[in-house]
PDB file of C-alpha atoms in Angstrom:
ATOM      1  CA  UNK A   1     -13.388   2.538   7.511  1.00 44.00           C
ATOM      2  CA  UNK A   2     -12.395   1.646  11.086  1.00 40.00           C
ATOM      3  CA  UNK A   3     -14.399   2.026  14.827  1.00 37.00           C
ATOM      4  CA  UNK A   4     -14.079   1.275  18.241  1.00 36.00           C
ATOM      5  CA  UNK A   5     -11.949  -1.393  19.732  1.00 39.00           C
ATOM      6  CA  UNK A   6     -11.372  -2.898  15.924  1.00 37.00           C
ATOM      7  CA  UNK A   7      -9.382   0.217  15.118  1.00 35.00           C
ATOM      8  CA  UNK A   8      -7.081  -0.282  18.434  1.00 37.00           C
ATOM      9  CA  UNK A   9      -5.900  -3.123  16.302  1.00 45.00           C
ATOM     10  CA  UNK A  10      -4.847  -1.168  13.542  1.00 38.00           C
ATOM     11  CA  UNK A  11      -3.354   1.391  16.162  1.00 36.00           C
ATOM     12  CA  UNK A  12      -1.027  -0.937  17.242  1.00 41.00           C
ATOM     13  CA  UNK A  13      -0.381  -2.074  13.680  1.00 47.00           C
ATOM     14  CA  UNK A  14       0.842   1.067  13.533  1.00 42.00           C
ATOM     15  CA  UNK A  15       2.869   1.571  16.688  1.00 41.00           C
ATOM     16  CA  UNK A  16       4.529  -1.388  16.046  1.00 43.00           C
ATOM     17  CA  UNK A  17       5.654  -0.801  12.485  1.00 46.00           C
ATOM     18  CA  UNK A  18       6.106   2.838  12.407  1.00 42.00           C
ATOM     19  CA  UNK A  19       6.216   4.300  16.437  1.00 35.00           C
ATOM     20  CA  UNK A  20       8.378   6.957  15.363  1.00 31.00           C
ATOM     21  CA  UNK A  21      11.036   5.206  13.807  1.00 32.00           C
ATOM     22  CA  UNK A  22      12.668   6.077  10.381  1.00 35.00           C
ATOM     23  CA  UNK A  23      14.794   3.606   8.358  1.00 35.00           C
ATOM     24  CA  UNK A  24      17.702   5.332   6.849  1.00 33.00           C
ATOM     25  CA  UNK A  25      19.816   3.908   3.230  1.00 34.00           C
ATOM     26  CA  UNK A  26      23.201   4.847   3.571  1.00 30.00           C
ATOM     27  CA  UNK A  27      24.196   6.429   0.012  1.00 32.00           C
ATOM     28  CA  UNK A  28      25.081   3.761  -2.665  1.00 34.00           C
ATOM     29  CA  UNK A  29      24.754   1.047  -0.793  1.00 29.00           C
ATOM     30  CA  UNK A  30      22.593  -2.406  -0.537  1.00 32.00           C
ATOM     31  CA  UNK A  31      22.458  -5.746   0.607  1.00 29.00           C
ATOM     32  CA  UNK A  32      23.750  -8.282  -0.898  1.00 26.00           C
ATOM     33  CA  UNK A  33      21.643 -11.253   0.064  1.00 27.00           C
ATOM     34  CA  UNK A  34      17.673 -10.697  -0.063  1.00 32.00           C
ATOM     35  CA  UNK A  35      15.763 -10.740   3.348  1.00 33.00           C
ATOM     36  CA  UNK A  36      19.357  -9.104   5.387  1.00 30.00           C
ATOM     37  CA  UNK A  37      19.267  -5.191   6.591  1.00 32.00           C
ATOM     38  CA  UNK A  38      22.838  -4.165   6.394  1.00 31.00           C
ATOM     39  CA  UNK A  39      24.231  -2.031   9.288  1.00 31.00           C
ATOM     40  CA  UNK A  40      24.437   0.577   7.109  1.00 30.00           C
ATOM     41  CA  UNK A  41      20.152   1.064   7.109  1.00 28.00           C
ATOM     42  CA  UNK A  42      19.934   3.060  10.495  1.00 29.00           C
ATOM     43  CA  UNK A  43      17.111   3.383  12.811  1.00 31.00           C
ATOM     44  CA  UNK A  44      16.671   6.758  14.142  1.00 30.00           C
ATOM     45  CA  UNK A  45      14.035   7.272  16.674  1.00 32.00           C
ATOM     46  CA  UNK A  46      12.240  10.133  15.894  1.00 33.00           C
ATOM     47  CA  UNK A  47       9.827  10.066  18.474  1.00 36.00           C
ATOM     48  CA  UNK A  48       9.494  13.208  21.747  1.00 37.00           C
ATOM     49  CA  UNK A  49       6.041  12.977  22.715  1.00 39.00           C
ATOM     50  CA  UNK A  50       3.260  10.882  22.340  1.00 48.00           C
ATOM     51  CA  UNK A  51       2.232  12.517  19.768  1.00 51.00           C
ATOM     52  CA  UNK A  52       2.045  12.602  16.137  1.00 58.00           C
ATOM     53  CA  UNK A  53       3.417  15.621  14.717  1.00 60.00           C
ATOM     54  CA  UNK A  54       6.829  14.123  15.554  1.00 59.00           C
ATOM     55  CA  UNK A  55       5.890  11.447  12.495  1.00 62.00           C
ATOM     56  CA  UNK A  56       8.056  12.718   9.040  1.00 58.00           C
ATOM     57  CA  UNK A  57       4.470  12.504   7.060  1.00 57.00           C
ATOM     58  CA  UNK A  58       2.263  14.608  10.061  1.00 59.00           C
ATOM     59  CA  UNK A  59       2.647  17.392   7.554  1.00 64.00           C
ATOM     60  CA  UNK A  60       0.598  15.520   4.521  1.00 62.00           C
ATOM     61  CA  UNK A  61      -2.038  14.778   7.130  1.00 65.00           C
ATOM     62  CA  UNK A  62      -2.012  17.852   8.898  1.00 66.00           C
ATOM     63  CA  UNK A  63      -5.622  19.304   7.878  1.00 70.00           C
ATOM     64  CA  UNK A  64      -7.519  16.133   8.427  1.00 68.00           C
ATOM     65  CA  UNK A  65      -6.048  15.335  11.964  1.00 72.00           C
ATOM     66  CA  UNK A  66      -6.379  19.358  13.318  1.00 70.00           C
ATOM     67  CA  UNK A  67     -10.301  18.457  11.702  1.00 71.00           C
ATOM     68  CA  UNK A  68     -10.830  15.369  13.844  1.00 71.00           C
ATOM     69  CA  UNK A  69      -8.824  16.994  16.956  1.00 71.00           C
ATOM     70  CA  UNK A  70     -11.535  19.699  16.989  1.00 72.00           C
ATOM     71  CA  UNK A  71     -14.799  17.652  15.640  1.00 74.00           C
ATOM     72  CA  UNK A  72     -14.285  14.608  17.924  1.00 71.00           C
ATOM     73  CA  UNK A  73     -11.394  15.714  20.520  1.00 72.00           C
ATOM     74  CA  UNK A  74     -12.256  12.171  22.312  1.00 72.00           C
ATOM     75  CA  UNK A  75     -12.508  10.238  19.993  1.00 72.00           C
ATOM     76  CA  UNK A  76      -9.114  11.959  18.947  1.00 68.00           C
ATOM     77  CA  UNK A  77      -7.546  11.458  22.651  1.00 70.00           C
ATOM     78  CA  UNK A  78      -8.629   8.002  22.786  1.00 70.00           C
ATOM     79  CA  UNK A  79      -6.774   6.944  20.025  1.00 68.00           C
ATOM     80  CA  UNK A  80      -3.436   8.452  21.107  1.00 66.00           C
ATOM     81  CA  UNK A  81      -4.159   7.033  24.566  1.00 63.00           C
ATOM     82  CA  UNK A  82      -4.446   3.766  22.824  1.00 58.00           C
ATOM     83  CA  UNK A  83      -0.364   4.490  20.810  1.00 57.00           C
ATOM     84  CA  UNK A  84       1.284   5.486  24.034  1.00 53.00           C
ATOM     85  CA  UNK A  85      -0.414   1.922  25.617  1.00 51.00           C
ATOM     86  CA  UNK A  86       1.845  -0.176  22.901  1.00 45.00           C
ATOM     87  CA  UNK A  87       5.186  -1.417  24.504  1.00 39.00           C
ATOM     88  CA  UNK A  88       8.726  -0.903  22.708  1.00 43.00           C
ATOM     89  CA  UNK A  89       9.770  -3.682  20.678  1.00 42.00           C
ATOM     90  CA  UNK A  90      13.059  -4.517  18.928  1.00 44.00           C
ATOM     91  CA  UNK A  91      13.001  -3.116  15.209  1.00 42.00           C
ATOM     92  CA  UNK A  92      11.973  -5.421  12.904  1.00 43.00           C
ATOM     93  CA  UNK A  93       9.200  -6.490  14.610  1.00 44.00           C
ATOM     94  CA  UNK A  94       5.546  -6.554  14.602  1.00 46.00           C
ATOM     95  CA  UNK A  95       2.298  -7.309  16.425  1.00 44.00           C
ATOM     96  CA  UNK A  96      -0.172  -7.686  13.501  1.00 48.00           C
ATOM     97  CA  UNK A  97      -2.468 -10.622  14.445  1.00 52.00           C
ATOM     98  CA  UNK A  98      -5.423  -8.467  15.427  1.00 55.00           C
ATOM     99  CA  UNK A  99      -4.890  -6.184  13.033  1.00 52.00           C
ATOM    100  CA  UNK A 100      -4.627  -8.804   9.909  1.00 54.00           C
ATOM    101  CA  UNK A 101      -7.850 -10.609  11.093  1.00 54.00           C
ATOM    102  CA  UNK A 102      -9.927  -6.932  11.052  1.00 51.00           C
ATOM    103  CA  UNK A 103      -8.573  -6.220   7.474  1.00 51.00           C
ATOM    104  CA  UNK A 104      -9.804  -9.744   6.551  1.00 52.00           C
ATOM    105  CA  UNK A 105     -13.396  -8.665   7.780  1.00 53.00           C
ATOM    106  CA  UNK A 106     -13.542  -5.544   6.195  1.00 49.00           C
ATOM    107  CA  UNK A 107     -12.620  -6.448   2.839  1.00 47.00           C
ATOM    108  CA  UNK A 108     -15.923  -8.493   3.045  1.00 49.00           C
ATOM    109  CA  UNK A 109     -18.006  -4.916   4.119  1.00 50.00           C
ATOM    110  CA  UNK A 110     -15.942  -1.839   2.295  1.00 46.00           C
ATOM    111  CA  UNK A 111     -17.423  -2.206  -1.262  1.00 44.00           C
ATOM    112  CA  UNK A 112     -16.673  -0.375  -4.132  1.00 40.00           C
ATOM    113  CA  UNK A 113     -17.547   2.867  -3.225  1.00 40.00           C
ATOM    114  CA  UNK A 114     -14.959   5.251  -2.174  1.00 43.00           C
ATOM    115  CA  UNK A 115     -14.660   9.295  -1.211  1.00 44.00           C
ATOM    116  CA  UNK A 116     -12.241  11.370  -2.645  1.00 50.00           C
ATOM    117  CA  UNK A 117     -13.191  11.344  -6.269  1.00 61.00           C
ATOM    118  CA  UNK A 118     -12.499   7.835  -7.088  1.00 76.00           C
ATOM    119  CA  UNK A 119     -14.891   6.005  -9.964  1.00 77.00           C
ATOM    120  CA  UNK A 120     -17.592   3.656  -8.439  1.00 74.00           C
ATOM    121  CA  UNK A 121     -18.110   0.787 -10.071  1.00 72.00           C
ATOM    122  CA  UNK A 122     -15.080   1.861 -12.965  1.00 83.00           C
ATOM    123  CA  UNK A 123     -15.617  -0.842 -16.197  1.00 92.00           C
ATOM    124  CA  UNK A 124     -13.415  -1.319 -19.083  1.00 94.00           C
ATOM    125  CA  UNK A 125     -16.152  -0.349 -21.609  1.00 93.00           C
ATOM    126  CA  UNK A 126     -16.099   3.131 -20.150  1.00 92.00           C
ATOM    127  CA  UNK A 127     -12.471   3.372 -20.988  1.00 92.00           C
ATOM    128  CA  UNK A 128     -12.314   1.150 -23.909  1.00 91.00           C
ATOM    129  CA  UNK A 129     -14.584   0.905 -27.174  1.00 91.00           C
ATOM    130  CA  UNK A 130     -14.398  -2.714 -26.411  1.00 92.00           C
ATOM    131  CA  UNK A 131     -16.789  -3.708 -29.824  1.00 91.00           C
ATOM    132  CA  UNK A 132     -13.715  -1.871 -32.127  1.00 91.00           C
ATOM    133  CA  UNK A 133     -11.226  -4.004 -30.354  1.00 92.00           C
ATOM    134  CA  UNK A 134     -12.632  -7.173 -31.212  1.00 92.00           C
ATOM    135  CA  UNK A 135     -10.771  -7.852 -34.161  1.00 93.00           C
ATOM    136  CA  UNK A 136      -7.069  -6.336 -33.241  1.00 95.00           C
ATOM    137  CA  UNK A 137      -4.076  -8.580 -31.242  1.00 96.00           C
ATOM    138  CA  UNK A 138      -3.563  -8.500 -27.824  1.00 96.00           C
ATOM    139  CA  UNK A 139      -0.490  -6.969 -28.566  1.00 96.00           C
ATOM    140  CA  UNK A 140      -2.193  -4.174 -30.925  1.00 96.00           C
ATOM    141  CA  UNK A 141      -4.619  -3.848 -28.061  1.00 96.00           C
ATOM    142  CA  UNK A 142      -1.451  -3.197 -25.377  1.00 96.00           C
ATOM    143  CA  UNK A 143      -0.316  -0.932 -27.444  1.00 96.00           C
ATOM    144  CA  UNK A 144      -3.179   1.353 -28.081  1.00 95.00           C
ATOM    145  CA  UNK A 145      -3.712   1.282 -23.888  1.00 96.00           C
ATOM    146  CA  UNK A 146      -0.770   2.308 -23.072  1.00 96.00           C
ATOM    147  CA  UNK A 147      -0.654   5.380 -25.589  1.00 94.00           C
ATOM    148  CA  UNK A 148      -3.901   6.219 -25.045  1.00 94.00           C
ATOM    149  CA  UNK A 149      -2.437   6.217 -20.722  1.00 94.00           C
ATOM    150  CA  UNK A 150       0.970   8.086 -21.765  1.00 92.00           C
ATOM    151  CA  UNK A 151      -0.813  10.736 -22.019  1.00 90.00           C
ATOM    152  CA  UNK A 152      -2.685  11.330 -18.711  1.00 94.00           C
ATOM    153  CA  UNK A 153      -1.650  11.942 -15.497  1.00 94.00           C
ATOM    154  CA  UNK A 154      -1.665   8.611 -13.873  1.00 96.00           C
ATOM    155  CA  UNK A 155      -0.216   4.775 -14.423  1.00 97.00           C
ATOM    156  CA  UNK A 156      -0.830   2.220 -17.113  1.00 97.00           C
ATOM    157  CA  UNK A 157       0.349  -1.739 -17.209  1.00 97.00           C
ATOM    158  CA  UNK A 158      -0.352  -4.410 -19.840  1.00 98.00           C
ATOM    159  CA  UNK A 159      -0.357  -7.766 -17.724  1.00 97.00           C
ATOM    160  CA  UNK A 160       0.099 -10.833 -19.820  1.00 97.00           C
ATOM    161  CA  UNK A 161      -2.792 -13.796 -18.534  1.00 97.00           C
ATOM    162  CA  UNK A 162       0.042 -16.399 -17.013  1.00 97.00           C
ATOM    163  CA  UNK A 163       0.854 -13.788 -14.980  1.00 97.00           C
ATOM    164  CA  UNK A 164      -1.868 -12.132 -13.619  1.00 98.00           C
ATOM    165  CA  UNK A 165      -3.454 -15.611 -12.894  1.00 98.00           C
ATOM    166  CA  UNK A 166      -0.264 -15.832 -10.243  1.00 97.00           C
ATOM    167  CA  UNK A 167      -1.070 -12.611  -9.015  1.00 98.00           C
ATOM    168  CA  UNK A 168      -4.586 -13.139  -8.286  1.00 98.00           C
ATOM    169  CA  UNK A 169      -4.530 -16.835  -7.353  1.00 97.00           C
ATOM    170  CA  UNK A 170      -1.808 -15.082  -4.466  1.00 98.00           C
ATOM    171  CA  UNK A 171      -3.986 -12.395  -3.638  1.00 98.00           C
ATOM    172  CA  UNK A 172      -7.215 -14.762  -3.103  1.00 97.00           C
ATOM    173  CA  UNK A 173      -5.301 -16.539  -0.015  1.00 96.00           C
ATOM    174  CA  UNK A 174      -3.178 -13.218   0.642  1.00 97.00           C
ATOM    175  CA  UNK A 175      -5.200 -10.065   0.196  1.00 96.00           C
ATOM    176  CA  UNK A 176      -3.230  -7.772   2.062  1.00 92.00           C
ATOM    177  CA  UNK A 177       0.523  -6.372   2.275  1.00 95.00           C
ATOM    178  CA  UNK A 178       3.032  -4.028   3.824  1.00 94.00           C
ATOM    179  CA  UNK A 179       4.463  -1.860   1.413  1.00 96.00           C
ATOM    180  CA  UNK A 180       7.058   0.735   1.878  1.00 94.00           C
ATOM    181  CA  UNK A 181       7.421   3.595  -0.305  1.00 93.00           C
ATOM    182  CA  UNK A 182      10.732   5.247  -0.473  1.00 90.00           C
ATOM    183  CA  UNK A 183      10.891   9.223   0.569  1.00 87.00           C
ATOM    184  CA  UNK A 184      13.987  10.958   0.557  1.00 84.00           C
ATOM    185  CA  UNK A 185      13.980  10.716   3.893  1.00 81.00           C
ATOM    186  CA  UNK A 186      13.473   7.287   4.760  1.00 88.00           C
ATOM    187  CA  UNK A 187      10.274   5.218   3.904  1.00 92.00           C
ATOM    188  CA  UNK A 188       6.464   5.127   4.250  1.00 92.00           C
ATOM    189  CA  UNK A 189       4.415   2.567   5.115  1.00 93.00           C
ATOM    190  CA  UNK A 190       1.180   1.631   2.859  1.00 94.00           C
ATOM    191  CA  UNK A 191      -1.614  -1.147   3.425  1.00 90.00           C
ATOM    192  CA  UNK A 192      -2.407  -2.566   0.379  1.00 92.00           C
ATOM    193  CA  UNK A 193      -5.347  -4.702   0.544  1.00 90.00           C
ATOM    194  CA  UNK A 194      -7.326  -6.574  -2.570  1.00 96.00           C
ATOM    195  CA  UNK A 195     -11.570  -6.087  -3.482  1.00 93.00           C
ATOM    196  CA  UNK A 196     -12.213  -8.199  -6.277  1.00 95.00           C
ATOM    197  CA  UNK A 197     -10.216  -6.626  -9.178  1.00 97.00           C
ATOM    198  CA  UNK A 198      -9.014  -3.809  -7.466  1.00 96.00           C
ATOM    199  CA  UNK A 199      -6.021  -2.902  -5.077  1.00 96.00           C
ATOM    200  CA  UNK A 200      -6.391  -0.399  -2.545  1.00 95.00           C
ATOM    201  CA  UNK A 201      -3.743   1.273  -0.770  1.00 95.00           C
ATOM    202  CA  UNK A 202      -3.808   3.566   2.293  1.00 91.00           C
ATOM    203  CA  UNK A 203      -1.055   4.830   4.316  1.00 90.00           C
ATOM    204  CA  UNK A 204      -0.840   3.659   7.636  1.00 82.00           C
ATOM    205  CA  UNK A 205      -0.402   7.249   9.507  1.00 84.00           C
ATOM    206  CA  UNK A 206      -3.789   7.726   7.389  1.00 80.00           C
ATOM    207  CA  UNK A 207      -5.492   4.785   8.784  1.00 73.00           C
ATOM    208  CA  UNK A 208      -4.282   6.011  12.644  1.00 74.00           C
ATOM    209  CA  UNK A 209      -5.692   9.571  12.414  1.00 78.00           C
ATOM    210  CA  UNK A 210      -9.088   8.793  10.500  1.00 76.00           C
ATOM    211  CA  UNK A 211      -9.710   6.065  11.596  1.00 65.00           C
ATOM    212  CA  UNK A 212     -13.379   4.589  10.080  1.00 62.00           C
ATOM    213  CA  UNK A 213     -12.472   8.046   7.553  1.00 71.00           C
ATOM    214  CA  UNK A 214      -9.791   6.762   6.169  1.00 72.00           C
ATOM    215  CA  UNK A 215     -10.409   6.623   2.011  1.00 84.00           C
ATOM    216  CA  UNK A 216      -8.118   4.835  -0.321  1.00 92.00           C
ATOM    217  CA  UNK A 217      -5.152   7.057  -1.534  1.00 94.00           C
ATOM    218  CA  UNK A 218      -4.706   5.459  -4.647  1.00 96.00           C
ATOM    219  CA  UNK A 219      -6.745   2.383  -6.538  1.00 96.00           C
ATOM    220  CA  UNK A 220      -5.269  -0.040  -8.710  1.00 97.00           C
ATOM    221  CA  UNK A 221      -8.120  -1.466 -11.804  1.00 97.00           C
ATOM    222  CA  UNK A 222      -7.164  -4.624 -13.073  1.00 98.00           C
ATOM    223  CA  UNK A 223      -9.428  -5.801 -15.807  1.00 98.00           C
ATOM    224  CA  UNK A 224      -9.797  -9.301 -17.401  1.00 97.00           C
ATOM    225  CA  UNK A 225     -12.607  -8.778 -19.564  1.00 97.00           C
ATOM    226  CA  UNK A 226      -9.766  -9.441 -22.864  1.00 97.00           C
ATOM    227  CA  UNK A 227      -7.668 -11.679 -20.296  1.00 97.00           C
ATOM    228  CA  UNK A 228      -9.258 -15.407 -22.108  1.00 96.00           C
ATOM    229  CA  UNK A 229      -9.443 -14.457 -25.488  1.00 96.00           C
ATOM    230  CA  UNK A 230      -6.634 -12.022 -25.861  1.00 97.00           C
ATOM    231  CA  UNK A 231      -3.997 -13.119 -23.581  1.00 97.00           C
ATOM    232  CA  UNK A 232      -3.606  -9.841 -21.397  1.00 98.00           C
ATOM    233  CA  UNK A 233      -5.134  -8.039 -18.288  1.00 98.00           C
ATOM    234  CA  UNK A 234      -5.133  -3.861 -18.671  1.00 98.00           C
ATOM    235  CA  UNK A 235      -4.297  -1.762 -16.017  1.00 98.00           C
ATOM    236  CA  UNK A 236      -5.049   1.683 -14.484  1.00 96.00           C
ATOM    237  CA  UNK A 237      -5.150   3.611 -11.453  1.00 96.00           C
ATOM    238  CA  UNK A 238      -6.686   6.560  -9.713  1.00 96.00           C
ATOM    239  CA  UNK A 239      -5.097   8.585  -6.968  1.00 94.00           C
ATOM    240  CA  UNK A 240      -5.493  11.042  -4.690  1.00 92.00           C
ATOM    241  CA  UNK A 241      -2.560  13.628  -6.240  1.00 91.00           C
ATOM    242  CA  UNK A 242      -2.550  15.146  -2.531  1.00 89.00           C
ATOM    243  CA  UNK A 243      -0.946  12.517  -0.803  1.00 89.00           C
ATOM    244  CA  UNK A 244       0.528   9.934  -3.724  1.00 93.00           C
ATOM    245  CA  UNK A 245       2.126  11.357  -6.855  1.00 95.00           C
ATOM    246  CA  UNK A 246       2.281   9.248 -10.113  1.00 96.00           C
ATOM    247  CA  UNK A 247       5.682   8.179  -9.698  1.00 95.00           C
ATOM    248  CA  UNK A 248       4.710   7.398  -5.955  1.00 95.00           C
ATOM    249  CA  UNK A 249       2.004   5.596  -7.592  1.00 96.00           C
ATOM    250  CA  UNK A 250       4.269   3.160 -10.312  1.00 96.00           C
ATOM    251  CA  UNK A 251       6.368   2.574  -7.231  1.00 95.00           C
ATOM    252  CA  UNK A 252       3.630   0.972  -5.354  1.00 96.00           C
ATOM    253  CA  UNK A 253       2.342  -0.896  -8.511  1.00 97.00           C
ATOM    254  CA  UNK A 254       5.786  -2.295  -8.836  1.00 96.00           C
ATOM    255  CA  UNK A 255       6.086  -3.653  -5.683  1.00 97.00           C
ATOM    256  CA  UNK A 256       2.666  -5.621  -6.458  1.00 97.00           C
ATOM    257  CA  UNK A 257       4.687  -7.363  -9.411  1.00 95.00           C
ATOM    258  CA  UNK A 258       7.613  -7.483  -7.261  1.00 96.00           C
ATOM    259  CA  UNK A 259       5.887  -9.336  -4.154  1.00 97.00           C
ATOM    260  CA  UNK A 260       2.831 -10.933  -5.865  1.00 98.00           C
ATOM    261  CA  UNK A 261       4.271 -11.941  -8.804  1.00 95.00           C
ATOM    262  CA  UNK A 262       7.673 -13.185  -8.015  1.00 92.00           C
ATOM    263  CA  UNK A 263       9.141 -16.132  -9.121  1.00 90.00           C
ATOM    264  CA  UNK A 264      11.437 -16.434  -6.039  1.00 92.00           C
ATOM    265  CA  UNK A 265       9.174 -18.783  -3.175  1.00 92.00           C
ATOM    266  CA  UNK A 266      11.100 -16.116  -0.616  1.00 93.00           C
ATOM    267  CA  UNK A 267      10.104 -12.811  -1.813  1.00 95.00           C
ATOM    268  CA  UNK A 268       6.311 -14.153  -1.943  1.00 97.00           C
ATOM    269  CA  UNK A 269       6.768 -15.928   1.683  1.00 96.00           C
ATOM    270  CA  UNK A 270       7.071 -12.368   3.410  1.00 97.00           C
ATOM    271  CA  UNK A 271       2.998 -11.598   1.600  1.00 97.00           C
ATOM    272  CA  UNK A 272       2.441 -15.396   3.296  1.00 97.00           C
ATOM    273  CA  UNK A 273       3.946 -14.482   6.518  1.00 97.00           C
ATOM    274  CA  UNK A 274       2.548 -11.320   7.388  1.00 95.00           C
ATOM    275  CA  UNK A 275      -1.342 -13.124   6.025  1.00 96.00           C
ATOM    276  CA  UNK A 276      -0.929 -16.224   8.317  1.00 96.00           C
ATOM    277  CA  UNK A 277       2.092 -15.910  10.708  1.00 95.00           C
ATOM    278  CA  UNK A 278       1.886 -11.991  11.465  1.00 93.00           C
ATOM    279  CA  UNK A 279       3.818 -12.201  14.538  1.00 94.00           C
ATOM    280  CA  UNK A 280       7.113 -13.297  12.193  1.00 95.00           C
ATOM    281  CA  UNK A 281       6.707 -10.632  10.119  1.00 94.00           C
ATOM    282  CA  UNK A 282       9.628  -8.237  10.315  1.00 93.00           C
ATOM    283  CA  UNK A 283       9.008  -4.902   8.028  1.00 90.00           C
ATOM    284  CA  UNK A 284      12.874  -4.391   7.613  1.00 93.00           C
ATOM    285  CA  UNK A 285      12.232  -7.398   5.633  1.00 94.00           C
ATOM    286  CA  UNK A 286       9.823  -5.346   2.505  1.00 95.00           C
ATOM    287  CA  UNK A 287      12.739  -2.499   2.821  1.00 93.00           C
ATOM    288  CA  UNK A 288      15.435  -5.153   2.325  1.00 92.00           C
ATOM    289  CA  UNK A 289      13.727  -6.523  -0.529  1.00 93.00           C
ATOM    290  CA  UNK A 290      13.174  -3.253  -2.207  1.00 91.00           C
ATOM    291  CA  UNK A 291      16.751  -2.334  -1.998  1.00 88.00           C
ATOM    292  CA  UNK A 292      17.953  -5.587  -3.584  1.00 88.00           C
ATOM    293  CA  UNK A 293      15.332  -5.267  -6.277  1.00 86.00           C
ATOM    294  CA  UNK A 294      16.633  -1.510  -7.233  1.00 74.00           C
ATOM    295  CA  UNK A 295      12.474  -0.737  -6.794  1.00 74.00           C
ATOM    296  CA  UNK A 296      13.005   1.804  -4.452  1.00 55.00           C
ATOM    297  CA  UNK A 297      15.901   3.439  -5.252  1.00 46.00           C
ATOM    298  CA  UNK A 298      14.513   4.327  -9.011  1.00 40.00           C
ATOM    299  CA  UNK A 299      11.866   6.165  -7.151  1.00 40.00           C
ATOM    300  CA  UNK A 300      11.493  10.346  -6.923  1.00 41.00           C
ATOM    301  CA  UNK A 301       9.080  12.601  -5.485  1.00 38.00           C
ATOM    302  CA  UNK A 302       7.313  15.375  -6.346  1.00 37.00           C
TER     303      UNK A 302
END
């Protein structure tokens, strides 16, 4: 997904957000007022060498770094060269403009096709018998999607219109977010960036070690083909059950209702500000938010 000097962008992206740093929730606690890190959410640095087995999520990634360490041990070398090159900065804060205005490009090149067993071109009619549907509700129609989803190992939403036209009217001048999924250690970080109808997300660490590799981890289908006459957008996903698990996965989509959707100007503002003013964005922001939403905290792992 990623080459050359572009992906230095992304590197620092990284190095900035994540350089070995792991944000900590003290047990049954949470802020009070939205956008304010308590003291009790430590900072723990994490980080020995310039390396990145030292990261809490080397271990998911292990196979496909050792794979590009040995088929392109430059190419490998370079990039870490390019991490160590990244000065410290206070917590909170990131260096993103680069990095933002190469996502923006690339959403114009990527395309729909993607590696790791992910549907090209996915349409409603291969899910749906969409001439048998005709005739019910939108709420009979909800209801039938999200038995028929109950079922299978993945997620399943039933977006009324109003809403998804706030979503998507967001998304068309913001197409990319921050998102932090809650481990039991800590958090990790997840680019989430719009094509079309469809959210992709991939985790950061991902992006650093494979660089123009890097697939999406998990795809979110949002399809509007009832959305005029029926008054509802379906949704599904597919992952990649290595590396995101299906509550992982509900987390993530929640976070898109939770920061795209949002009613409150200042939950929204953080998508704005890391789009157009990256170099305000503060990450311990998203965390913040999640804890006062009670997002992240509902969240387990596999």
């Amino acid at each position: 997904m990623w080459d050359g000097e572009k992906m230095a962008a992304a590197l620092v992206q990284m190095s900035c957000l994540y350089r070995g740093m792991l944000a900590v929730r003290a047990t049954g606690i949470r802020p009070l007022i939205p956008g304010l890190v308590q003291s009790q959410i430590r900072a723990f640095s994490m980080k020995k060498e310039p390396e990145l087995e030292e990261n809490p999520y080397y271990g998911k990634y292990e196979e496909k770094i050792r794979k590009l360490r040995s088929s392109k041990p430059q190419e490998y070398k370079a990039r870490l060269e390019k991490r160590s090159e990244v000065k410290t900065e206070p917590l909170g804060q990131s260096r993103q403009a680069e990095f933002v205005k190469y996502m923006e490009k690339e959403l114009d090149k990527r395309g729909k096709a993607e590696a790791g067993g992910f549907t090209k071109d996915k349409t409603l009619g291969s899910i749906l018998n969409l001439d048998m549907v005709q005739e019910k509700s939108g709420s009979e129609i909800a209801e039938l999607w999200m038995q028929y989803f109950s079922k299978k190992d993945t997620i399943s939403a039933v977006i009324p219109a109003s809403t998804f036209d706030i979503i998507f009217g967001r998304a068309k001048s913001c197409p990319m977010f921050l998102y932090a999924l809650p481990q039991k250690e800590g958090y990790e970080f997840f680019v989430g960036q719009w094509a079309g109808h469809e959210l992709h997300f991939t985790s950061l660490i991902n992006v650093q070690t494979m660089g123009e590799n890097a697939p999406s981890q998990l795809i979110l289908y949002h399809y509007t083909d009832l959305q005029k006459d029926k008054g509802i957008v379906l949704m599904t996903a597919e992952m990649d059950s290595k590396f995101v698990t299906v509550h992982q996965a509900q987390c993530l989509a929640n976070q898109v209702q939770l920061f795209y959707g949002s009613q409150r100007l200042e939950t929204f503002r953080l998508v704005e500000t890391f789009n157009h003013q990256p170099a305000e964005f503060k990450h311990m922001s998203v965390i913040a938010e999640l804890e006062q939403s009670d997002i992240g905290p509902a969240v387990t792992t596999k």
